[in-house]
Coordinates of C-alpha atoms in Angstrom, one line a residue:
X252 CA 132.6 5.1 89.8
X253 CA 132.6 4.2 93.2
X254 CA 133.4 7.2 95.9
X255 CA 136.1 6.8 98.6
X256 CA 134.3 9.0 100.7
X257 CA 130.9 10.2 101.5
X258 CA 129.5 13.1 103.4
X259 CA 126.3 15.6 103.8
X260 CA 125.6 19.3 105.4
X261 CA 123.1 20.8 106.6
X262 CA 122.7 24.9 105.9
X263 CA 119.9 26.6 107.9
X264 CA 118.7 30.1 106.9
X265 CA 116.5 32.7 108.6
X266 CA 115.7 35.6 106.8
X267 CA 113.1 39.1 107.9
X268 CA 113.5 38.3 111.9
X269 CA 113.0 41.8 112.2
X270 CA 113.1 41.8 115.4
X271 CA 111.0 39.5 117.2
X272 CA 113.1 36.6 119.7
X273 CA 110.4 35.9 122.0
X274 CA 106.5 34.0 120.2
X275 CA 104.2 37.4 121.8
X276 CA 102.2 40.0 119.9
X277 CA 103.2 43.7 121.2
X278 CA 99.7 44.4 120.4
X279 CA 97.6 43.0 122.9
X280 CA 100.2 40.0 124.3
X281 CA 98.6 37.3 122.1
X282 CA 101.1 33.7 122.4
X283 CA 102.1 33.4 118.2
X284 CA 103.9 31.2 116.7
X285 CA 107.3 32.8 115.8
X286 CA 110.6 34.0 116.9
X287 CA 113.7 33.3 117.1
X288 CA 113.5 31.3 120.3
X289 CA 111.4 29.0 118.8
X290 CA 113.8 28.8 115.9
X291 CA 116.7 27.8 118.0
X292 CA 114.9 25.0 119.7
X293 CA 114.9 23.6 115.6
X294 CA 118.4 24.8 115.1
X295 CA 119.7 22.8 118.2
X296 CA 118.0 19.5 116.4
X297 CA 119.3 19.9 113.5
X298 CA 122.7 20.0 114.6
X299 CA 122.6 16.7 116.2
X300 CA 121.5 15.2 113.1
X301 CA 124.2 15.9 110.6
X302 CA 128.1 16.4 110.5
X303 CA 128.5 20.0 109.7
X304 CA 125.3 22.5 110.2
X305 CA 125.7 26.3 108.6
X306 CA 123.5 28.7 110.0
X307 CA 122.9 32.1 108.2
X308 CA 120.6 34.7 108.8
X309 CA 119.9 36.8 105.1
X310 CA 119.1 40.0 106.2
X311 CA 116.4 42.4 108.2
X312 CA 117.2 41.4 111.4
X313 CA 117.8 44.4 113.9
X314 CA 114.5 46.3 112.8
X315 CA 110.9 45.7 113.2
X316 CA 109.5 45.0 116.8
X317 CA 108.9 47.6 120.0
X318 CA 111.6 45.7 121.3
X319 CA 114.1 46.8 118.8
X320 CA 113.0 50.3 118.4
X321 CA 113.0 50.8 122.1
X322 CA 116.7 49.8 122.1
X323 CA 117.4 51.8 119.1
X324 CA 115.4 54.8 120.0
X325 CA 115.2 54.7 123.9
X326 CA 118.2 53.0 125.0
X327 CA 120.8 51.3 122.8
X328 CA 123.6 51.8 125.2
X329 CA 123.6 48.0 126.4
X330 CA 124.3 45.0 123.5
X331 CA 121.6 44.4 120.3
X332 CA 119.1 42.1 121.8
X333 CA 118.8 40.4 118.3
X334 CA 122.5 40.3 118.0
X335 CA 122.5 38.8 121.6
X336 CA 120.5 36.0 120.7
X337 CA 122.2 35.5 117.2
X338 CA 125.5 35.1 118.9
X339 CA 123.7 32.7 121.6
X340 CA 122.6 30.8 118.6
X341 CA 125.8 30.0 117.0
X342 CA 125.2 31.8 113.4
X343 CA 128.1 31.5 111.4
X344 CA 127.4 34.6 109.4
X345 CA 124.9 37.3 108.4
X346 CA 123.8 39.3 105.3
X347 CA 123.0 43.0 105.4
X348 CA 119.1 43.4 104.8
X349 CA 117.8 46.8 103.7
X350 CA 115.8 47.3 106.6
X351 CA 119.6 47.2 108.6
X352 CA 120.1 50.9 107.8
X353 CA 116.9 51.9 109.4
X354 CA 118.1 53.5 112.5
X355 CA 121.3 55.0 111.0
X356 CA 124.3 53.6 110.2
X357 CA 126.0 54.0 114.0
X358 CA 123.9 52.0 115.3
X359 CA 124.3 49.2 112.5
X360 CA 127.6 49.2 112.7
X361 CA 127.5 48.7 116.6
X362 CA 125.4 45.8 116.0
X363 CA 128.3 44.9 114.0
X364 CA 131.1 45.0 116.2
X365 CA 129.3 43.4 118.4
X366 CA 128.2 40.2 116.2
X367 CA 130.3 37.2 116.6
X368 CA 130.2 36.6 112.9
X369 CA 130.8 38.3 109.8
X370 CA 128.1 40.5 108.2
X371 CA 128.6 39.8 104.0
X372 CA 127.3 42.2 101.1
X373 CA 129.9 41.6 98.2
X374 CA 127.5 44.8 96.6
X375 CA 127.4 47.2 99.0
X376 CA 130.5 49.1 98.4
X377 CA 132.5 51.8 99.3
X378 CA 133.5 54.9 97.4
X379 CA 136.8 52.9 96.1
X380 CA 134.5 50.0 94.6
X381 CA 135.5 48.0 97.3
X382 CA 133.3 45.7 99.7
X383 CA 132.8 48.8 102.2
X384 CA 131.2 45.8 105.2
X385 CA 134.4 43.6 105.6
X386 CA 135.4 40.4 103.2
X387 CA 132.5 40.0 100.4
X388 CA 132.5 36.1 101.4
X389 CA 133.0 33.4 104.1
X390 CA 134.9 30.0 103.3
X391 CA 134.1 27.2 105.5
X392 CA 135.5 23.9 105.9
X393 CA 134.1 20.7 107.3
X394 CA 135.8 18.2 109.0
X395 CA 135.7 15.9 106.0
X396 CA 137.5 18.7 104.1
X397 CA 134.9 19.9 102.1
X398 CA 135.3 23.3 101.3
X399 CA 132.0 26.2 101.4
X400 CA 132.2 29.2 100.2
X401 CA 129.2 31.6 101.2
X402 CA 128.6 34.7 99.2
X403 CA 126.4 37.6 100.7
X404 CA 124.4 39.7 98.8
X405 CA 121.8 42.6 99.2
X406 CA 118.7 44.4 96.7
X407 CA 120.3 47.4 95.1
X408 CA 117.4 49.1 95.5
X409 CA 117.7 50.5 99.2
X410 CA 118.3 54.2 97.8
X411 CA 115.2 54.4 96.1
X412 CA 113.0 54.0 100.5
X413 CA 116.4 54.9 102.5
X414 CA 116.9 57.8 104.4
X415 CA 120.3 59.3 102.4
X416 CA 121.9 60.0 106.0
X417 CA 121.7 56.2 106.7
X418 CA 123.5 54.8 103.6
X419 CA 126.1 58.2 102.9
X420 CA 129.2 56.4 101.3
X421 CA 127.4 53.1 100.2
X422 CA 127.6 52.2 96.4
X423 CA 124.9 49.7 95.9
X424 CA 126.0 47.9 93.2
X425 CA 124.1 45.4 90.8
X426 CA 123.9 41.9 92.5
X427 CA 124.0 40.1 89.6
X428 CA 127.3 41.7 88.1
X429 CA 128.8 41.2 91.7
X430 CA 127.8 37.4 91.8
X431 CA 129.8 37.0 88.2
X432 CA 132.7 38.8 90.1
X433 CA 133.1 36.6 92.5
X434 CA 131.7 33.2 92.3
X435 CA 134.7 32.6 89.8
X436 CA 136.8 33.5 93.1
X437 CA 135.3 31.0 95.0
X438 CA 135.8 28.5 92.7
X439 CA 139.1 28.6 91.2
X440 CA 140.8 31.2 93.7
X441 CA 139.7 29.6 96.6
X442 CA 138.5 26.0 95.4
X443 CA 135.5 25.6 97.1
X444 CA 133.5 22.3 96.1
X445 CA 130.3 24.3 97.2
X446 CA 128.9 27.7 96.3
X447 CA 126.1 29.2 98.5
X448 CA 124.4 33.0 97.3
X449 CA 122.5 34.1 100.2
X450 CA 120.6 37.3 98.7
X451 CA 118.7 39.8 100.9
X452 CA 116.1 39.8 97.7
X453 CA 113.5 37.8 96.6
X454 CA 112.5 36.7 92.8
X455 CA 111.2 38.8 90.5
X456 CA 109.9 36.1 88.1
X457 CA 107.6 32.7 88.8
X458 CA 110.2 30.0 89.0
X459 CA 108.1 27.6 87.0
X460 CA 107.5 30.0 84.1
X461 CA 109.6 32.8 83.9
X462 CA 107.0 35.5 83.8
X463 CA 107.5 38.3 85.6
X464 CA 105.5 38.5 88.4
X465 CA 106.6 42.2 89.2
X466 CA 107.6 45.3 87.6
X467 CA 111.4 44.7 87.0
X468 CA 113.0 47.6 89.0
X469 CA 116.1 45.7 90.4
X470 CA 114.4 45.0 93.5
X471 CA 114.4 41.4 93.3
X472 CA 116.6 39.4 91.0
X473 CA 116.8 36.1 92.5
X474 CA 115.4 34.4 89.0
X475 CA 118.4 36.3 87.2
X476 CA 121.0 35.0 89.9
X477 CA 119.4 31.6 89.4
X478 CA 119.5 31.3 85.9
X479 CA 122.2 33.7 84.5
X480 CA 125.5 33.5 87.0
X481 CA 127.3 30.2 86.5
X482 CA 128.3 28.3 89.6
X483 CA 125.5 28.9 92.4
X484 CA 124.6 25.5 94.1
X485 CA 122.2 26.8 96.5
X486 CA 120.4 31.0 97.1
X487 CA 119.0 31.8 99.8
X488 CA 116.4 34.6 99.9
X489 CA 114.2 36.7 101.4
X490 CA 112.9 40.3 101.3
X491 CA 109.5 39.2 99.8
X492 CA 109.0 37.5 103.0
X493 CA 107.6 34.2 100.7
X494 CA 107.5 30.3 101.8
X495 CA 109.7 29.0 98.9
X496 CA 111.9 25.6 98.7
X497 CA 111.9 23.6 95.3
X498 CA 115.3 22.4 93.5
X499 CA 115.0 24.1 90.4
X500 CA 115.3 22.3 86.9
X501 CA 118.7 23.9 86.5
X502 CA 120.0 22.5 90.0
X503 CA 119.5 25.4 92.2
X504 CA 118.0 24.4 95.2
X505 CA 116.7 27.9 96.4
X506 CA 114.7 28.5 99.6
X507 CA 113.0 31.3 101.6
X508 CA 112.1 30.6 105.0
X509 CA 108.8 33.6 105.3
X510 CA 109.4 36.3 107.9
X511 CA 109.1 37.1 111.8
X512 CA 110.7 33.4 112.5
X513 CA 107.6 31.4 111.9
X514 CA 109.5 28.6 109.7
X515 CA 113.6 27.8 109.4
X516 CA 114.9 27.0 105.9
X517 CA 116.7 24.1 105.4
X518 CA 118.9 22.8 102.5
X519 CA 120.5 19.1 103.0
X520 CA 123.4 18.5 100.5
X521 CA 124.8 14.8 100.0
X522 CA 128.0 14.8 98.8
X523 CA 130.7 12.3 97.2
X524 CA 134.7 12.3 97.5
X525 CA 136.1 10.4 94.2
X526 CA 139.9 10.5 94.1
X527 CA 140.2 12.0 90.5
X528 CA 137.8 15.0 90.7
X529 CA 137.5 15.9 94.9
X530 CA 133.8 16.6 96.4
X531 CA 130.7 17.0 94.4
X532 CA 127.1 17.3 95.0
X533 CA 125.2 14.5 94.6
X534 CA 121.8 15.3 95.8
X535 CA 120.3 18.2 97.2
X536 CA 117.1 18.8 99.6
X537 CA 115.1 21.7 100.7
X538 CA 112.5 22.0 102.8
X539 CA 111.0 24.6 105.1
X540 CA 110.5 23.7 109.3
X541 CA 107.6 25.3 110.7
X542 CA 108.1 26.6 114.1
X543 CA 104.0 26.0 115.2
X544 CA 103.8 23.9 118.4
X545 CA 107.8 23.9 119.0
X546 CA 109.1 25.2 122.4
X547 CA 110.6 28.5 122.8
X548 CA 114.6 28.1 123.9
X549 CA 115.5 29.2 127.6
X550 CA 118.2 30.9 126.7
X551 CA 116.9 33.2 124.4
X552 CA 113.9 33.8 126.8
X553 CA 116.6 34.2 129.6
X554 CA 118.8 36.7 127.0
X555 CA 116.1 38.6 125.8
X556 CA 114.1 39.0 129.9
X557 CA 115.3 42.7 131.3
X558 CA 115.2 43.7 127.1
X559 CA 111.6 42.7 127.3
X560 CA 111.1 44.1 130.7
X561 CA 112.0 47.5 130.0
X562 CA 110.2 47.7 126.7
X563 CA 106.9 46.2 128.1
X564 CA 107.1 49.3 130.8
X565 CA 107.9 51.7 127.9
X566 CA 104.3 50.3 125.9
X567 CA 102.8 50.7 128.9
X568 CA 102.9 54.2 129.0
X569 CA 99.8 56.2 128.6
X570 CA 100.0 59.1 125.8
X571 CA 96.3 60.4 126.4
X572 CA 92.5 59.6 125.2
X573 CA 90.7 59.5 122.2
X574 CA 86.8 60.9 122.4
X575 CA 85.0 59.1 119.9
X576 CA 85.9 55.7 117.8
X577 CA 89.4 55.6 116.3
X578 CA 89.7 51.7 116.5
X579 CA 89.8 49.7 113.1
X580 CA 87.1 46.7 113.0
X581 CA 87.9 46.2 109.6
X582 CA 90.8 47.2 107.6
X583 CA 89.3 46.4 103.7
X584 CA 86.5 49.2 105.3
X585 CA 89.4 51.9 106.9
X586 CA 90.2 51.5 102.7
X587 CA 87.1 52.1 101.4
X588 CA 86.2 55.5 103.2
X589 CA 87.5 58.2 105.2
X590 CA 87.8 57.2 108.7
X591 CA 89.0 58.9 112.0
X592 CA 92.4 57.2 112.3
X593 CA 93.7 57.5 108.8
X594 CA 92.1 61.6 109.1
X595 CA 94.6 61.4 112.4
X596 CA 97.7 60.2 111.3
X597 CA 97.3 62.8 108.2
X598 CA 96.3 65.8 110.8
X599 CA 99.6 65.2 112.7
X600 CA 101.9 65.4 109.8
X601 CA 100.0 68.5 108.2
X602 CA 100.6 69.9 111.8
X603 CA 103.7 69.1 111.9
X604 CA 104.5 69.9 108.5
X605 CA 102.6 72.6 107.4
X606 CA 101.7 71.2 104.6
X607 CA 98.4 71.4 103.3
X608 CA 98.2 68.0 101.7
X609 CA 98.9 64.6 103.2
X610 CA 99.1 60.5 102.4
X611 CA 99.5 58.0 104.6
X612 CA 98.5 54.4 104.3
X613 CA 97.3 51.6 107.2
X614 CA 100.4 49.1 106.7
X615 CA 99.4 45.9 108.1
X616 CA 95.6 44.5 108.6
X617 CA 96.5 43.3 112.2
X618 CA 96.6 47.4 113.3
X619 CA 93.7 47.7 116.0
X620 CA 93.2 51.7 115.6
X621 CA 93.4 53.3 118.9
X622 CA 91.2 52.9 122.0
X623 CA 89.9 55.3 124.6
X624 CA 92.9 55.4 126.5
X625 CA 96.0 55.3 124.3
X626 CA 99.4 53.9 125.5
X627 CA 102.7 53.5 123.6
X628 CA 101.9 50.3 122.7
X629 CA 98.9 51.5 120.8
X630 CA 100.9 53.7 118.7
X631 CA 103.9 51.4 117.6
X632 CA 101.2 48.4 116.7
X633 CA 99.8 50.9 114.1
X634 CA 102.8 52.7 113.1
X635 CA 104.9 49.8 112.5
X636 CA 107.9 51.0 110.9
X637 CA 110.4 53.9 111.6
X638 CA 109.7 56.1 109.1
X639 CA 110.6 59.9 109.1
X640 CA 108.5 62.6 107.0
X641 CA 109.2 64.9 103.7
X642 CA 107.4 67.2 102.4
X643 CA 107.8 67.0 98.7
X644 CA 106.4 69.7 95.9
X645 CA 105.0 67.8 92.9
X646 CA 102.6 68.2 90.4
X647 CA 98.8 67.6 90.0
X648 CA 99.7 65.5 87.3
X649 CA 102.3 63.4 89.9
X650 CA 99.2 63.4 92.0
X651 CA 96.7 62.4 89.9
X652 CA 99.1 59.5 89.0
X653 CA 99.8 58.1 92.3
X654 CA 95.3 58.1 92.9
X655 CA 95.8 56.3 89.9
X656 CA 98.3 54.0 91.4
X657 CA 96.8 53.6 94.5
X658 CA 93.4 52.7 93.1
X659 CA 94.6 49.7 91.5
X660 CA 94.8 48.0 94.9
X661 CA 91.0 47.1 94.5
X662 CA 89.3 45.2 92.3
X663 CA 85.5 44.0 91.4
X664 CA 84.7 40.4 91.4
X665 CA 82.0 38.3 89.8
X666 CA 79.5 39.7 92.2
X667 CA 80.4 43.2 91.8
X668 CA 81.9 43.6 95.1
X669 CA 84.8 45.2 95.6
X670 CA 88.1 43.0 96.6
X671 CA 91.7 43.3 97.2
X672 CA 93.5 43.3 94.2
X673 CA 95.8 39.5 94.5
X674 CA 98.9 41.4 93.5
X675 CA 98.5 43.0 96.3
X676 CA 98.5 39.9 98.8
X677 CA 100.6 37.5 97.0
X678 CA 103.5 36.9 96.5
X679 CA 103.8 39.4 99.8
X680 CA 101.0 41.2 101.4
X681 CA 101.7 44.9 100.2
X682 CA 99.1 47.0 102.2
X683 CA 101.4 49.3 103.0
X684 CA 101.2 50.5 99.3
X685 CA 97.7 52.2 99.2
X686 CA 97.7 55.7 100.3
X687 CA 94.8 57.9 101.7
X688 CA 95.4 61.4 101.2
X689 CA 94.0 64.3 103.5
X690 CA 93.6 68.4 102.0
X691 CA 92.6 67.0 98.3
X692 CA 88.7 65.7 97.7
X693 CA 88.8 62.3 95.3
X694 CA 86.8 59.4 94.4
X695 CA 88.1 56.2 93.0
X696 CA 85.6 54.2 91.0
X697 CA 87.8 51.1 91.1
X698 CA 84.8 49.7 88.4
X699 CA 86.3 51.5 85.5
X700 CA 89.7 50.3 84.2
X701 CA 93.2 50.9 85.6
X702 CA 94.4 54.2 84.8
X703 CA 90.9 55.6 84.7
X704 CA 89.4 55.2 88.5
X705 CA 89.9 59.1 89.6
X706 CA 86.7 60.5 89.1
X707 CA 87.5 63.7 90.2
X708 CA 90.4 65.2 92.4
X709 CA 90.0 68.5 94.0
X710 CA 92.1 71.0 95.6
X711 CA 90.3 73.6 98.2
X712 CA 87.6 73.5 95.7
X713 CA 88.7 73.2 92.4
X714 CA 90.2 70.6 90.1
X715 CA 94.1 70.0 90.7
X716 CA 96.0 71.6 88.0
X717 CA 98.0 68.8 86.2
X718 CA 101.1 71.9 85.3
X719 CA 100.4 73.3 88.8
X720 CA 102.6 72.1 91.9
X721 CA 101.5 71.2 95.4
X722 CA 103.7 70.3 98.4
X723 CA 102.6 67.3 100.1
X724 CA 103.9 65.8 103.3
X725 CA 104.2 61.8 103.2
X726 CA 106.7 59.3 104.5
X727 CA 110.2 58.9 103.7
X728 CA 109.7 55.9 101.9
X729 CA 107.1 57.0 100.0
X730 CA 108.6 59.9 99.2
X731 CA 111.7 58.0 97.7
X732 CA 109.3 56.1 95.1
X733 CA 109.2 53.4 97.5
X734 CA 106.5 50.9 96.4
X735 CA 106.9 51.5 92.6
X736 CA 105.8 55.4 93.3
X737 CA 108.1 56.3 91.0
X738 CA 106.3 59.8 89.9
X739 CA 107.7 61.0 93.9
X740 CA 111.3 59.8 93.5
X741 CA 113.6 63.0 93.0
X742 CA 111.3 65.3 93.3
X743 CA 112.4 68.6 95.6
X744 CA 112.5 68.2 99.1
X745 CA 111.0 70.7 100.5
X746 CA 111.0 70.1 104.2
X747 CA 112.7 66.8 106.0
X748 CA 111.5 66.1 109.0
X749 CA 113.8 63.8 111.1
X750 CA 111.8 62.6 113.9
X751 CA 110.3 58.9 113.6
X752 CA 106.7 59.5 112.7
X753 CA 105.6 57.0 116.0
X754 CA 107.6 59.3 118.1
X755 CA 105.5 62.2 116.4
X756 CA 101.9 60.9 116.9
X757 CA 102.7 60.1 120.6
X758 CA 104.1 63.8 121.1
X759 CA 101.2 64.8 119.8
X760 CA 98.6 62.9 121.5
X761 CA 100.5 63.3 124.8
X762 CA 100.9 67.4 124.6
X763 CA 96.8 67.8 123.8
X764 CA 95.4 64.8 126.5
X765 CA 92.3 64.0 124.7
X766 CA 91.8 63.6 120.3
X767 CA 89.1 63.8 119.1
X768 CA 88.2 61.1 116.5
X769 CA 86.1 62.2 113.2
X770 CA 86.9 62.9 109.8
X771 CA 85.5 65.2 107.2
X772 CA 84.8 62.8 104.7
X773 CA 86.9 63.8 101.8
X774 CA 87.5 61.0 99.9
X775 CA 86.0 57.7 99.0
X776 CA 86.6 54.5 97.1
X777 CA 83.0 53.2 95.1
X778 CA 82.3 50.5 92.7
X779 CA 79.9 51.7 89.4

């Protein structure tokens, strides 16, 4: 059959910005290649290249820089930077990531109103069962007439790390029950020749085999959208912060562009007009652009200038000294054995808690420790994210099981040397899962098998009771079973503790001038 009309578009997605516009390192001012800068510089090319050019950001965009904290914690009075630079951009529309909620829902929904574009979650829903964000989906039409419909969608599992205050009224519904909804709405309702899922999740089985490749807690179910909702053309994802772009055997073409803005994901659809049946999709293509080498846009670096000014004087402030060696040479190491900075971060929240137990983990290997003299910018490159603290009373036996849990981050190779466990690193580096506790003496022998590795755990002395209860402080995402800690989800709540936990440690460094940095050797992770 020969078509009496041909056409192709171009969708672009960016997905875990979290924050960063301009290619710089907080840390120590390092030139990376990232950001959203650099991603508009690809966006602007693309759009020369093709008749019609979507661009949709899925999710985690407002949180995870100094920059965007300092606006949200410091001064949010003037416009979102990152919604300032996605309206620069031209984005035609954005989906609600978890980490949105992070600062409290006022200032998400500020970012809202002042987004030229519609932010979709079809799932996230009010008390009425209704899409609580505004309409569940976006049609777009080309000037060939194809029609586009664009469904937004959002992991269900936000409750289970949120702070309850941030998400009061949200019903997180199930994604893929919510696709099934209304997919058949784009279609027949609102005849669209093309449906796009954009999912602020990730997959939760290898697309090749169909093992799972994680425990199946409803965090990620971008297989099950894939392969049991009728309809989907294209899904984008994120969430796992993974490089993926394949067109799957069933059609899909799925992509997930990695995080920070360090690649743009890019589907190209060919399309085909033939009088009897309207548009159809006759070949799809994904790929992923990398953003090394490319130039960063002026006008995001123009945009973003007195944002960055004010937040570079903000790191720039000193909070006091450390006397001694709190810096991290090597992070596998900080893991291995008590050190002064993880002993620190646990002091301040026993302090501050009056707890008498602690965990707290080193989320990200790129965290320097602190040096002599310590600035704000010291404290948010090791404290990354804006966690708040509970203290919640468990059991020894809740205990003993999350040692348990946390031991399974190592392994021992051929050698006998102890290694990071690959589930771990891939498919998303998960650091930020392995606790080191403070006020309990342990050893992990990471030699014997899973389930087995606490050799002994001790509480001021003797062995912790399994039927006994203990209050221990830890973060609020912890202390929601974040990271499949599922023994500390609904547990009592004790004491909540508000404050951001960055906010905390500089408080605390700044009020006594000069830390000093040991540790008293309580725990320890050996191989025999």
């Amino acid at each position: 059959m020969i078509p009496i009309d041909r056409t192709s578009i171009t969708l672009l997605e960016t997905s875990d910005l979290h924050g960063n516009i301009l290619p710089k390192s907080y840390a120590n001012h390092e030139q990376l290649e990232l950001g959203m800068a650099k991603v508009y510089t690809l966006v602007e090319k693309e759009r020369q290249e093709v008749p019609f050019t979507l661009v949709i950001d899925n999710g985690d965009l407002l949180q995870g820089t100094p920059l965007v904290y300092h606006h949200a914690r410091v001064n949010s009075a003037p416009p979102n930077p990152m919604v300032l630079a996605a309206n620069a951009m031209g984005y035609h529309a954005a989906v609600i990531g978890n980490h949105e909620f992070n600062y409290g829902m006022e200032y998400f929904l500020k970012a809202v109103n002042e987004s030229q574009f519609p932010w979709l979650s079809a799932n996230l829903l009010n008390e009425a069962g209704e899409p609580m964000f505004g309409p569940p989906y976006k049609v777009f039409e080309t000037e060939a007439g194809v029609k586009i419909g664009l469904l937004g969608l959002t992991t269900s599992y936000i409750p289970n790390w949120e702070n309850p205050n941030h998400i009061q009224g949200v019903v997180f519904a199930d994604p893929v029950e919510t696709a099934k909804r209304w997919i058949p709405v784009l279609r027949e309702q609102e005849g669209v020749d093309v449906v796009i899922v954009s999912y602020h999740g990730g997959f939760e089985r290898d697309l090749d085999t169909g093992e799972a490749t994680e425990p199946l807690t409803g965090e990620n179910q971008g297989y099950e959208l894939c392969n049991a909702v009728e309809g989907v053309d294209v899904l984008l994802t994120g969430h796992q912060h993974r490089m993926i772009s394949q067109v799957l055997p069933n059609g899909v073409a799925v992509v997930q562009p990695g995080h920070a803005g360090r690649a743009l994901g890019k589907v190209k659809l060919e399309l085909e007009k033939h009088s009897e049946e309207g548009w159809k999709i006759v070949s799809k293509h994904t790929e992923l652009l990398s953003v090394e080498g490319v130039q960063e846009h002026e006008e995001l670096v123009r945009l973003s200038e007195s944002y960055e000014t004010e937040t570079q004087q903000w790191l720039d402030q000193p909070m006091g000294r450390i006397k001694g060696d709190m810096t991290v040479r090597d992070a596998k190491q900080v893991r291995l054995k008590d050190n002064p900075l993880i002993e620190f971060i646990n002091r301040v929240q026993m302090e501050i808690s009056g707890a008498e137990i602690s965990n707290t983990a080193l989320f990200d290997n790129t965290s320097p420790g602190f040096p002599p003299e310590v600035t704000m910018r010291h404290i948010v490159s090791n404290y990354i994210y804006p966690n708040t603290l509970k203290v919640v009373r468990v059991s020894g036996r809740d205990v003993l099981e999350a040692l348990e849990q946390t031991a399974e981050y190592f392994m021992v190779d051929a050698n006998g040397q102890i290694e990071v466990n690959p589930k771990f690193v891939e498919p998303k580096p998960q650091h930020y899962n392995y606790d080191m506790w403070e006020g309990i003496e342990y050893r992990l022998n990471v030699a014997k098998p899973a389930g087995q590795r606490v050799e002994f755990a001790r509480f001021q002395g003797k062995d912790l009771d399994p039927d006994s209860t203990y209050d221990v402080v830890m973060n609020n995402y912890r202390a929601g079973g974040g990271g499949n800690y599922l023994m500390f989800h609904g547990k009592p709540v004790v004491k909540d503790i508000p404050t951001d936990v960055s906010e905390l440690i500089a408080n605390y460094i700044f009020e006594r001038g000069t830390i000093e940095a040991d540790c008293d050797g309580n725990w320890e992770v050996v191989a025999e």
